[in-house]
C-alpha cells in the first residue's frame, strides 16, 4: 500500500518541492480534490494557471462569494466586434476553490500563466470527474494522456507551458512546498518542460487592465460549472459545515424534491388541477431513467438537458418547466447588493452583454465541458389572462374531441376488452397430462403440483420421470360491450361536476359517457381545453 502511494506521488511530483495537480475546470468534484489536498497537507505556496494581471480583482471577487462575479480581460476587436476573455468566480471551479482555501489558510498565491494579448482556449473532452470518488487523481490524469493532443510548436499554448515551467523554477527558490494547479490538457508537457528547462518567451504587455462585473441571475447557468441550484447547495453545505462529498449526485435528488415541492404549490393554488401523480415510485423510475440516459451519453452524472428531457417524458411539460426553473435558480446571488450592483452583465454561450448594451465575443479561461444548444419543446401553462380570453371566445354548443386522443382512447379500450375476454376464458381452461401435443402451453403450476408422484421410467438406469401437464383454453364465449374506468375513487361530485355524453361518429368509435372536471378552467389554447 505504501509502495503504491509512493509511486502515485512520484507521477505528480516535479521535484522535492513541487507537486502538480492536474485539474478539470468547472467541476465540483475536482474542486473537492483541490480543497482536500490543500487542507490535508502542508504547502506554503499555491501556483495557479492564471496571469498576474487578474490577481487583485479576482481575490476581491472571491471575498464576495457566494455572490458570483466575472473578471473580464479585453482583447483587440475582431472585424469590428469586441472580444474579451473572462474568469468566472465560481465556487465550484477548482482554481477558485484553491485560491479561496489558500486565502483562508494563509498560503501564498503565485499567478504563473503567461500574459497574452489574445487568449487561445484549448477545448478538452475528458471523462466525468465523478470517477474520482473511486479512482485516484493520479490514475485519472494518467489514463487520459493517450487522448491528449500535444501543443503545437511554436504556438501560444506551448509558450504558456514553457513560461509556467520557468516560473515554477523561480518559485522553488523561495518556497519549500509548492502545489501547482495545472489544466489536465497541459500537465504532461508542463512536466516535460520543467524537466528539460525549455526556453521561454517573455510575456506580452496587457493593453487594458481586467475589470470586475456582476452577472444577471437569469444567465448564471452559462458561467457556472455546475447547475446554479447545485452550486447553491455547495455554498450552503460550506456555511453549515456539512459534508458535500457526494453532492454532485445527491444535489440532483434535492433538486428533484425541490422542483416537486414548487410544482405542488403551484397546483394547490390552481384548484381545478387534478390529483398529484408524481409519486415516490415515479421519482424512483425517473432517477433510473436519468441514470440510463447519462450512461448512453458516456457520462456518470446527468446534464440539464437530460434532467428536463426525462421530466417531460415521465411527468409532463409543466413539471419539466418547473424543474428547469428550479435548476437555474441561485438564491444566494443578489443583483441589487454589493459593490457592483450597477455593473451587471448578461452571459450566453460565447457572448457577454455589458451594461452599456455592447455585446462582445467571450472566451472562458476556465472552461469545462463545451456548452451547446439543444432543442426541446415544452408547453408552458397559459396565463390567467389568456385562459379568460379563450373562455369568452368558447362556444359551449360546439364541442368535439381531438382525433389523435380519440385513437388513444379507443386503442386502450380495445386492449382492456381483450384482457377481459382472456380472463373470462381462463375459468374454462382444462388441464391434462401431456401425450402428443402441448396444446395451449405447459401448465407449470399443475406439473409442479404432481412432481412428487413421478414414476419409475422403464429404463436400465431406473431414473424417475416427471409427468408434464398441458392446458387447453377454449375460445371465450360472449363479448364485452360496456367498459367502465374509475380513475379516482371515491369521486368528489363537487370536483367532477361536468357530465357529458359523446356519441360515436363512425364505426371505429365508441359512445363515451363520462364525468370530469369543468373544461372551462383548463384552457390550453384558443378553442382547446
Coordinates of C-alpha atoms in Angstrom, one line a residue:
X1 CA 0.0 0.0 0.0
X2 CA 2.9 2.4 0.9
X3 CA 4.6 1.5 -2.4
X4 CA 1.5 2.3 -4.4
X5 CA 1.1 5.7 -2.6
X6 CA 4.8 6.5 -3.2
X7 CA 4.5 5.7 -6.9
X8 CA 1.4 7.7 -7.2
X9 CA 3.1 10.8 -5.6
X10 CA 6.0 10.3 -8.0
X11 CA 3.8 10.7 -11.0
X12 CA 2.5 14.1 -9.9
X13 CA 5.8 15.4 -8.3
X14 CA 8.1 17.6 -10.4
X15 CA 10.7 17.9 -7.7
X16 CA 11.1 17.5 -4.0
X17 CA 9.5 20.9 -3.6
X18 CA 6.8 21.0 -6.4
X19 CA 3.8 18.8 -6.8
X20 CA 1.5 19.3 -9.8
X21 CA -2.3 18.7 -9.5
X22 CA -4.0 18.1 -12.9
X23 CA -7.5 19.6 -12.8
X24 CA -10.6 19.7 -14.9
X25 CA -12.3 23.1 -14.8
X26 CA -16.0 23.7 -13.9
X27 CA -16.4 20.6 -11.7
X28 CA -17.5 20.5 -8.1
X29 CA -15.9 17.0 -7.7
X30 CA -12.5 18.4 -8.9
X31 CA -12.8 21.4 -6.6
X32 CA -13.2 19.0 -3.7
X33 CA -10.0 17.2 -4.6
X34 CA -8.1 20.6 -4.6
X35 CA -9.6 21.5 -1.2
X36 CA -8.8 18.2 0.4
X37 CA -5.2 18.3 -0.9
X38 CA -4.6 21.8 0.4
X39 CA -6.1 21.1 3.8
X40 CA -4.7 17.6 4.3
X41 CA -1.1 18.5 3.6
X42 CA 1.4 21.3 4.3
X43 CA 2.0 23.8 1.5
X44 CA 3.5 27.2 1.7
X45 CA 2.7 28.3 -1.9
X46 CA -0.1 27.7 -4.4
X47 CA 0.6 28.2 -8.1
X48 CA -2.4 28.8 -10.3
X49 CA -2.7 28.9 -14.1
X50 CA -3.8 32.5 -14.4
X51 CA -1.9 35.6 -15.4
X52 CA -0.7 38.1 -12.7
X53 CA -2.9 40.9 -14.0
X54 CA -6.1 39.3 -12.6
X55 CA -4.8 38.7 -9.1
X56 CA -6.2 41.8 -7.4
X57 CA -9.7 41.9 -8.9
X58 CA -10.0 38.1 -8.7
X59 CA -9.2 37.9 -5.0
X60 CA -11.5 40.8 -4.3
X61 CA -14.3 38.9 -6.1
X62 CA -13.5 35.7 -4.2
X63 CA -14.0 37.6 -0.9
X64 CA -17.6 38.4 -2.1
X65 CA -18.6 34.8 -2.6
X66 CA -21.2 33.3 -2.7
X67 CA -22.1 36.4 -4.9
X68 CA -21.0 35.5 -8.5
X69 CA -18.7 37.8 -10.4
X70 CA -16.7 37.8 -13.7
X71 CA -13.3 39.1 -14.3
X72 CA -13.1 40.3 -17.9
X73 CA -9.9 40.9 -19.9
X74 CA -10.4 43.0 -23.0
X75 CA -8.7 41.9 -26.3
X76 CA -8.3 43.6 -29.7
X77 CA -11.5 43.7 -31.7
X78 CA -12.2 41.1 -34.3
X79 CA -13.7 42.5 -37.5
X80 CA -15.2 45.4 -35.5
X81 CA -16.7 43.1 -32.9
X82 CA -15.5 43.5 -29.3
X83 CA -13.7 40.4 -27.8
X84 CA -13.0 39.6 -24.2
X85 CA -11.7 36.6 -22.2
X86 CA -13.1 36.1 -18.7
X87 CA -12.5 34.3 -15.5
X88 CA -15.7 33.1 -13.7
X89 CA -15.5 33.4 -9.9
X90 CA -17.4 30.2 -9.4
X91 CA -17.1 28.3 -6.1
X92 CA -17.2 25.0 -8.0
X93 CA -14.2 25.9 -10.0
X94 CA -11.0 24.0 -8.9
X95 CA -8.8 27.1 -9.4
X96 CA -11.2 29.4 -7.4
X97 CA -11.5 26.8 -4.7
X98 CA -7.7 26.6 -4.4
X99 CA -7.3 30.4 -4.1
X100 CA -10.2 30.5 -1.7
X101 CA -8.7 27.9 0.6
X102 CA -5.2 29.4 0.3
X103 CA -6.6 32.8 1.4
X104 CA -8.2 31.2 4.4
X105 CA -5.2 29.2 5.3
X106 CA -2.7 32.0 4.8
X107 CA -0.9 30.2 1.9
X108 CA 0.9 32.4 -0.6
X109 CA -0.5 32.5 -4.1
X110 CA 1.5 32.8 -7.3
X111 CA -0.1 33.5 -10.7
X112 CA 2.2 31.8 -13.1
X113 CA 0.4 31.9 -16.5
X114 CA 1.9 34.0 -19.3
X115 CA 0.3 37.3 -20.2
X116 CA -1.1 37.3 -23.7
X117 CA -2.9 39.9 -25.7
X118 CA -5.2 37.3 -27.4
X119 CA -6.1 34.2 -25.5
X120 CA -6.5 30.9 -27.4
X121 CA -8.7 28.4 -25.5
X122 CA -7.9 24.7 -25.5
X123 CA -11.1 22.5 -25.9
X124 CA -10.9 19.3 -24.0
X125 CA -13.1 16.2 -23.9
X126 CA -12.4 14.4 -20.7
X127 CA -14.1 11.6 -18.6
X128 CA -16.6 12.5 -15.9
X129 CA -14.7 13.7 -12.8
X130 CA -17.3 11.9 -10.6
X131 CA -15.0 8.9 -11.2
X132 CA -12.6 10.5 -8.6
X133 CA -14.9 9.1 -5.9
X134 CA -13.4 5.6 -6.8
X135 CA -10.2 6.5 -8.7
X136 CA -7.2 8.4 -7.5
X137 CA -6.4 11.7 -9.3
X138 CA -3.0 10.4 -10.4
X139 CA -4.6 7.4 -12.1
X140 CA -7.4 9.6 -13.6
X141 CA -4.8 12.0 -15.0
X142 CA -2.6 9.2 -16.3
X143 CA -5.5 7.4 -18.0
X144 CA -6.4 10.4 -20.3
X145 CA -2.8 11.0 -21.5
X146 CA -3.2 8.9 -24.7
X147 CA -6.2 11.0 -25.8
X148 CA -4.5 14.4 -25.2
X149 CA -3.2 16.4 -28.1
X150 CA 0.3 17.8 -27.9
X151 CA 0.6 21.6 -28.1
X152 CA 1.9 22.8 -31.5
X153 CA 5.4 24.2 -31.6
X154 CA 5.7 27.1 -32.0
X155 CA 2.4 28.3 -30.6
X156 CA 0.8 30.3 -27.8
X157 CA -0.1 27.2 -25.8
X158 CA 3.5 25.9 -25.9
X159 CA 4.8 29.4 -24.9
X160 CA 2.4 29.4 -21.9
X161 CA 3.6 26.0 -20.8
X162 CA 7.2 27.0 -21.1
X163 CA 6.7 30.2 -19.2
X164 CA 4.8 28.3 -16.4
X165 CA 7.7 25.9 -16.1
X166 CA 10.2 28.8 -15.8
X167 CA 8.0 30.4 -13.1
X168 CA 8.0 27.1 -11.1
X169 CA 11.8 27.1 -11.2
X170 CA 11.7 30.6 -9.8
X171 CA 9.2 29.7 -7.1
X172 CA 11.1 26.7 -5.7
X173 CA 14.0 29.1 -4.8
X174 CA 11.7 30.9 -2.3
X175 CA 9.3 28.2 -1.1
X176 CA 9.7 24.7 0.4
X177 CA 6.4 23.1 -0.6
X178 CA 4.5 24.2 -3.7
X179 CA 1.2 22.9 -5.1
X180 CA 0.8 23.8 -8.8
X181 CA -2.7 23.6 -10.3
X182 CA -2.5 22.8 -14.0
X183 CA -5.0 22.0 -16.7
X184 CA -5.5 18.3 -17.4
X185 CA -4.8 19.0 -21.1
X186 CA -1.3 20.5 -20.3
X187 CA 0.2 18.7 -17.3
X188 CA 2.3 16.1 -19.2
X189 CA 4.0 18.8 -21.3
X190 CA 4.4 21.1 -18.2
X191 CA 6.2 18.2 -16.5
X192 CA 8.5 17.7 -19.6
X193 CA 9.1 21.5 -20.0
X194 CA 10.1 21.7 -16.3
X195 CA 12.4 18.7 -16.6
X196 CA 14.4 19.8 -19.7
X197 CA 14.2 23.6 -18.9
X198 CA 12.5 24.5 -22.1
X199 CA 13.4 28.0 -23.4
X200 CA 10.7 30.5 -22.8
X201 CA 9.3 33.7 -24.4
X202 CA 8.7 36.8 -22.3
X203 CA 5.1 37.6 -21.6
X204 CA 3.2 40.2 -23.6
X205 CA 2.2 43.6 -22.1
X206 CA -1.5 43.8 -21.3
X207 CA -3.3 46.6 -23.2
X208 CA -6.1 47.2 -20.8
X209 CA -6.4 46.1 -17.1
X210 CA -9.0 43.5 -16.2
X211 CA -12.5 44.6 -14.9
X212 CA -14.9 43.0 -12.5
X213 CA -18.6 42.6 -13.2
X214 CA -21.6 41.0 -11.5
X215 CA -23.9 38.6 -13.5
X216 CA -27.6 38.6 -14.0
X217 CA -29.2 35.8 -12.1
X218 CA -31.1 34.5 -15.2
X219 CA -27.8 33.9 -17.0
X220 CA -25.8 32.3 -14.3
X221 CA -26.2 28.9 -15.9
X222 CA -23.8 30.0 -18.7
X223 CA -20.9 30.9 -16.4
X224 CA -21.2 28.3 -13.6
X225 CA -19.6 24.9 -13.9
X226 CA -22.4 23.1 -12.0
X227 CA -26.1 23.8 -12.1
X228 CA -26.9 27.0 -10.3
X229 CA -29.1 25.2 -7.8
X230 CA -26.4 22.6 -7.1
X231 CA -23.8 25.4 -6.7
X232 CA -26.1 27.0 -4.1
X233 CA -26.2 23.6 -2.2
X234 CA -22.4 23.6 -2.2
X235 CA -22.3 27.0 -0.6
X236 CA -25.0 26.2 1.9
X237 CA -23.2 23.0 3.0
X238 CA -20.0 25.1 3.3
X239 CA -21.8 27.6 5.6
X240 CA -23.3 24.9 7.7
X241 CA -20.0 22.9 7.9
X242 CA -21.6 19.8 6.4
X243 CA -20.2 17.2 4.1
X244 CA -20.5 17.7 0.4
X245 CA -18.6 14.6 -0.7
X246 CA -21.4 13.2 -3.0
X247 CA -23.3 16.4 -3.6
X248 CA -22.8 16.2 -7.4
X249 CA -25.3 13.3 -7.3
X250 CA -27.2 14.0 -4.1
X251 CA -27.8 17.5 -5.3
X252 CA -29.7 16.2 -8.2
X253 CA -32.0 14.4 -5.8
X254 CA -32.5 17.5 -3.7
X255 CA -33.2 19.5 -6.9
X256 CA -35.9 16.9 -7.9
X257 CA -37.6 17.2 -4.5
X258 CA -37.5 21.0 -4.5
X259 CA -39.0 21.1 -8.0
X260 CA -41.7 18.7 -6.9
X261 CA -42.5 20.9 -3.9
X262 CA -42.8 24.0 -6.1
X263 CA -44.9 22.1 -8.6
X264 CA -47.3 21.0 -5.8
X265 CA -47.6 24.6 -4.5
X266 CA -48.5 25.8 -8.0
X267 CA -51.1 23.1 -8.3
X268 CA -52.6 23.8 -4.9
X269 CA -53.2 27.4 -5.9
X270 CA -55.0 26.2 -9.0
X271 CA -58.0 24.3 -7.5
X272 CA -59.0 22.9 -10.9
X273 CA -55.9 20.7 -11.2
X274 CA -56.2 17.0 -10.9
X275 CA -54.6 14.9 -8.2
X276 CA -50.9 14.7 -7.8
X277 CA -49.4 11.9 -9.9
X278 CA -45.7 12.5 -9.1
X279 CA -45.4 9.8 -6.5
X280 CA -42.2 8.4 -4.9
X281 CA -42.4 5.4 -7.2
X282 CA -42.4 7.7 -10.2
X283 CA -39.4 9.6 -8.9
X284 CA -37.5 6.3 -8.4
X285 CA -38.2 5.3 -12.0
X286 CA -37.3 8.8 -13.1
X287 CA -33.9 8.6 -11.4
X288 CA -33.3 5.2 -13.0
X289 CA -34.2 6.6 -16.4
X290 CA -31.9 9.6 -15.9
X291 CA -29.1 7.3 -15.0
X292 CA -29.6 5.3 -18.2
X293 CA -29.7 8.4 -20.3
X294 CA -26.5 9.7 -18.7
X295 CA -24.7 6.4 -19.4
X296 CA -25.8 6.5 -23.1
X297 CA -24.1 9.9 -23.3
X298 CA -21.0 8.3 -21.7
X299 CA -21.3 10.3 -18.5
X300 CA -21.7 9.3 -14.9
X301 CA -23.7 12.4 -13.9
X302 CA -26.6 13.9 -16.0
X303 CA -26.6 17.4 -17.5
X304 CA -29.6 19.8 -17.5
X305 CA -30.9 18.7 -20.9
X306 CA -31.1 15.0 -19.7
X307 CA -32.9 16.0 -16.5
X308 CA -35.5 18.1 -18.3
X309 CA -36.0 15.6 -21.1
X310 CA -36.7 12.8 -18.6
X311 CA -39.0 15.0 -16.6
X312 CA -41.0 15.8 -19.7
X313 CA -41.3 12.2 -20.8
X314 CA -42.3 10.9 -17.3
X315 CA -44.2 13.8 -15.6
X316 CA -45.3 16.2 -18.3
X317 CA -44.3 19.6 -19.7
X318 CA -45.4 21.5 -16.6
X319 CA -43.2 19.6 -14.2
X320 CA -40.3 19.8 -16.7
X321 CA -40.6 23.6 -16.8
X322 CA -40.7 23.7 -13.0
X323 CA -37.5 21.6 -12.8
X324 CA -35.8 23.8 -15.4
X325 CA -36.6 27.0 -13.5
X326 CA -35.5 25.4 -10.2
X327 CA -32.2 24.2 -11.6
X328 CA -31.4 27.7 -12.9
X329 CA -32.2 29.4 -9.5
X330 CA -29.4 30.6 -7.3
X331 CA -30.9 32.3 -4.2
X332 CA -27.5 33.4 -2.8
X333 CA -26.9 35.8 -5.7
X334 CA -28.5 39.3 -5.1
X335 CA -28.1 41.7 -8.1
X336 CA -29.1 44.7 -6.1
X337 CA -26.5 44.2 -3.4
X338 CA -22.7 44.5 -3.3
X339 CA -20.2 47.0 -4.8
X340 CA -21.1 46.1 -8.4
X341 CA -24.8 46.4 -8.3
X342 CA -24.6 48.9 -11.1
X343 CA -22.1 46.8 -13.2
X344 CA -24.1 43.8 -14.1
X345 CA -23.8 41.9 -17.4
X346 CA -25.6 39.1 -19.1
X347 CA -23.9 35.9 -20.3
X348 CA -24.6 33.5 -23.0
X349 CA -22.7 30.8 -25.0
X350 CA -19.6 32.5 -26.2
X351 CA -21.0 36.1 -25.7
X352 CA -21.3 38.7 -23.0
X353 CA -23.7 41.7 -22.9
X354 CA -22.2 44.6 -20.9
X355 CA -24.3 47.2 -19.0
X356 CA -24.0 49.7 -21.8
X357 CA -25.6 47.3 -24.3
X358 CA -22.4 46.3 -26.1
X359 CA -22.3 42.5 -27.0
X360 CA -18.8 41.0 -27.1
X361 CA -17.5 37.6 -28.1
X362 CA -16.3 35.9 -24.9
X363 CA -13.7 33.2 -24.2
X364 CA -13.7 31.4 -20.8
X365 CA -10.3 30.9 -19.4
X366 CA -11.6 28.2 -17.0
X367 CA -13.8 26.4 -19.5
X368 CA -15.1 22.9 -18.6
X369 CA -17.2 20.8 -21.0
X370 CA -18.3 22.8 -24.0
X371 CA -21.9 24.2 -23.9
X372 CA -24.1 23.5 -26.9
X373 CA -27.6 24.4 -27.8
X374 CA -30.1 21.5 -27.8
X375 CA -33.8 21.9 -28.7
X376 CA -36.6 20.6 -26.6
X377 CA -40.2 21.6 -27.0
X378 CA -42.1 22.5 -23.7
X379 CA -45.6 23.8 -23.5
X380 CA -46.0 26.1 -20.5
X381 CA -49.2 26.6 -18.6
X382 CA -51.2 29.5 -20.1
X383 CA -51.6 32.7 -18.1
X384 CA -54.9 33.6 -16.4
X385 CA -55.4 36.4 -18.8
X386 CA -55.1 34.1 -21.8
X387 CA -57.4 31.5 -20.2
X388 CA -60.1 34.1 -19.6
X389 CA -59.9 35.4 -23.1
X390 CA -60.2 31.9 -24.6
X391 CA -63.1 31.2 -22.2
X392 CA -65.0 34.2 -23.5
X393 CA -64.5 33.1 -27.1
X394 CA -65.6 29.5 -26.4
X395 CA -68.9 28.3 -27.9
X396 CA -70.2 25.7 -25.4
X397 CA -72.7 24.3 -28.1
X398 CA -69.9 23.3 -30.5
X399 CA -67.6 20.7 -28.9
X400 CA -65.7 17.9 -30.5
X401 CA -62.8 15.6 -29.4
X402 CA -59.3 15.6 -30.8
X403 CA -58.8 12.7 -33.3
X404 CA -55.3 11.7 -32.0
X405 CA -56.6 11.4 -28.5
X406 CA -59.7 9.5 -29.8
X407 CA -57.4 6.9 -31.3
X408 CA -55.5 6.5 -28.0
X409 CA -58.8 6.1 -26.1
X410 CA -60.1 3.5 -28.5
X411 CA -56.8 1.6 -28.5
X412 CA -56.7 1.5 -24.7
X413 CA -60.4 0.4 -24.6
X414 CA -59.8 -2.4 -27.1
X415 CA -56.8 -3.6 -25.0
X416 CA -59.0 -3.7 -21.9
X417 CA -61.7 -5.6 -23.7
X418 CA -59.2 -8.2 -24.9
X419 CA -57.8 -8.7 -21.5
X420 CA -61.3 -9.0 -20.0
X421 CA -62.2 -11.7 -22.6
X422 CA -59.0 -13.5 -21.8
X423 CA -59.8 -13.5 -18.1
X424 CA -63.3 -14.8 -18.8
X425 CA -61.9 -17.7 -20.8
X426 CA -59.3 -18.6 -18.2
X427 CA -62.0 -20.1 -16.0
X428 CA -62.9 -22.6 -18.8
X429 CA -59.3 -23.9 -19.2
X430 CA -58.8 -27.7 -19.0
X431 CA -55.7 -29.4 -17.8
X432 CA -54.5 -32.9 -18.8
X433 CA -51.3 -35.0 -19.0
X434 CA -49.1 -34.4 -21.9
X435 CA -49.4 -37.1 -24.6
X436 CA -48.9 -36.0 -28.2
X437 CA -49.5 -32.2 -28.2
X438 CA -48.7 -29.3 -25.8
X439 CA -52.0 -27.6 -27.0
X440 CA -52.1 -24.1 -25.5
X441 CA -49.0 -24.4 -23.4
X442 CA -47.4 -26.2 -20.5
X443 CA -49.2 -25.7 -17.2
X444 CA -46.2 -25.3 -14.8
X445 CA -48.3 -25.0 -11.7
X446 CA -50.1 -28.3 -12.3
X447 CA -46.8 -30.0 -13.3
X448 CA -45.1 -28.9 -10.1
X449 CA -48.1 -29.9 -8.0
X450 CA -47.7 -33.5 -9.2
X451 CA -44.0 -33.5 -9.0
X452 CA -43.9 -35.9 -6.0
X453 CA -46.0 -38.5 -7.9
X454 CA -43.3 -39.1 -10.6
X455 CA -42.9 -42.8 -11.5
X456 CA -40.0 -45.0 -12.4
X457 CA -39.2 -45.0 -16.1
X458 CA -38.7 -48.3 -18.0
X459 CA -35.0 -47.6 -18.4
X460 CA -31.9 -49.6 -17.4
X461 CA -30.7 -46.8 -15.2
X462 CA -34.0 -46.7 -13.4
X463 CA -34.3 -42.9 -13.3
X464 CA -37.7 -41.3 -12.3
X465 CA -39.6 -39.3 -14.9
X466 CA -41.8 -36.3 -14.1
X467 CA -45.3 -36.0 -15.6
X468 CA -45.9 -32.9 -17.6
X469 CA -49.4 -31.3 -17.7
X470 CA -50.7 -29.1 -20.5
X471 CA -53.6 -26.8 -20.7
X472 CA -56.3 -26.2 -23.3
X473 CA -58.1 -22.9 -23.2
X474 CA -61.4 -22.9 -25.3
X475 CA -62.5 -19.7 -27.1
X476 CA -64.2 -17.3 -24.8
X477 CA -68.0 -17.0 -25.2
X478 CA -69.7 -13.7 -25.4
X479 CA -68.4 -10.2 -25.9
X480 CA -67.5 -7.2 -23.6
X481 CA -69.9 -4.4 -24.5
X482 CA -69.5 -1.7 -21.8
X483 CA -66.2 -0.8 -20.2
X484 CA -66.2 1.3 -17.0
X485 CA -63.0 3.1 -16.0
X486 CA -62.6 4.6 -12.5
X487 CA -59.6 6.9 -12.3
X488 CA -60.3 8.5 -8.9
X489 CA -62.3 6.7 -6.2
X490 CA -64.3 7.9 -4.4
X491 CA -65.0 10.7 -6.8
X492 CA -65.9 14.1 -5.4
X493 CA -69.1 15.3 -7.1
X494 CA -68.2 18.9 -6.5
X495 CA -64.8 18.4 -8.1
X496 CA -66.0 16.4 -11.1
X497 CA -69.1 18.4 -11.9
X498 CA -69.0 18.2 -15.7
X499 CA -71.1 15.4 -17.0
X500 CA -71.5 14.8 -20.8
X501 CA -72.0 12.1 -23.4
X502 CA -70.0 12.0 -26.7
X503 CA -71.8 9.8 -29.3
X504 CA -69.8 7.7 -31.7
X505 CA -69.3 9.5 -35.1
X506 CA -68.3 6.4 -37.1
X507 CA -68.0 2.6 -36.7
X508 CA -64.5 2.8 -35.2
X509 CA -65.6 4.9 -32.3
X510 CA -67.5 4.2 -29.1
X511 CA -70.0 6.3 -27.3
X512 CA -68.3 7.9 -24.3
X513 CA -70.2 8.8 -21.1
X514 CA -68.1 10.5 -18.5
X515 CA -67.8 12.9 -15.6
X516 CA -64.8 15.1 -15.2
X517 CA -63.6 18.5 -14.0
X518 CA -65.1 21.5 -15.8
X519 CA -63.2 22.2 -19.0
X520 CA -63.7 26.0 -18.7
X521 CA -60.9 26.1 -16.2
X522 CA -58.4 24.1 -18.2
X523 CA -57.9 26.0 -21.4
X524 CA -54.5 25.3 -23.1
X525 CA -55.1 27.2 -26.3
X526 CA -57.7 29.2 -28.2
X527 CA -60.6 26.7 -28.6
X528 CA -58.7 23.9 -26.9
X529 CA -59.5 22.7 -23.4

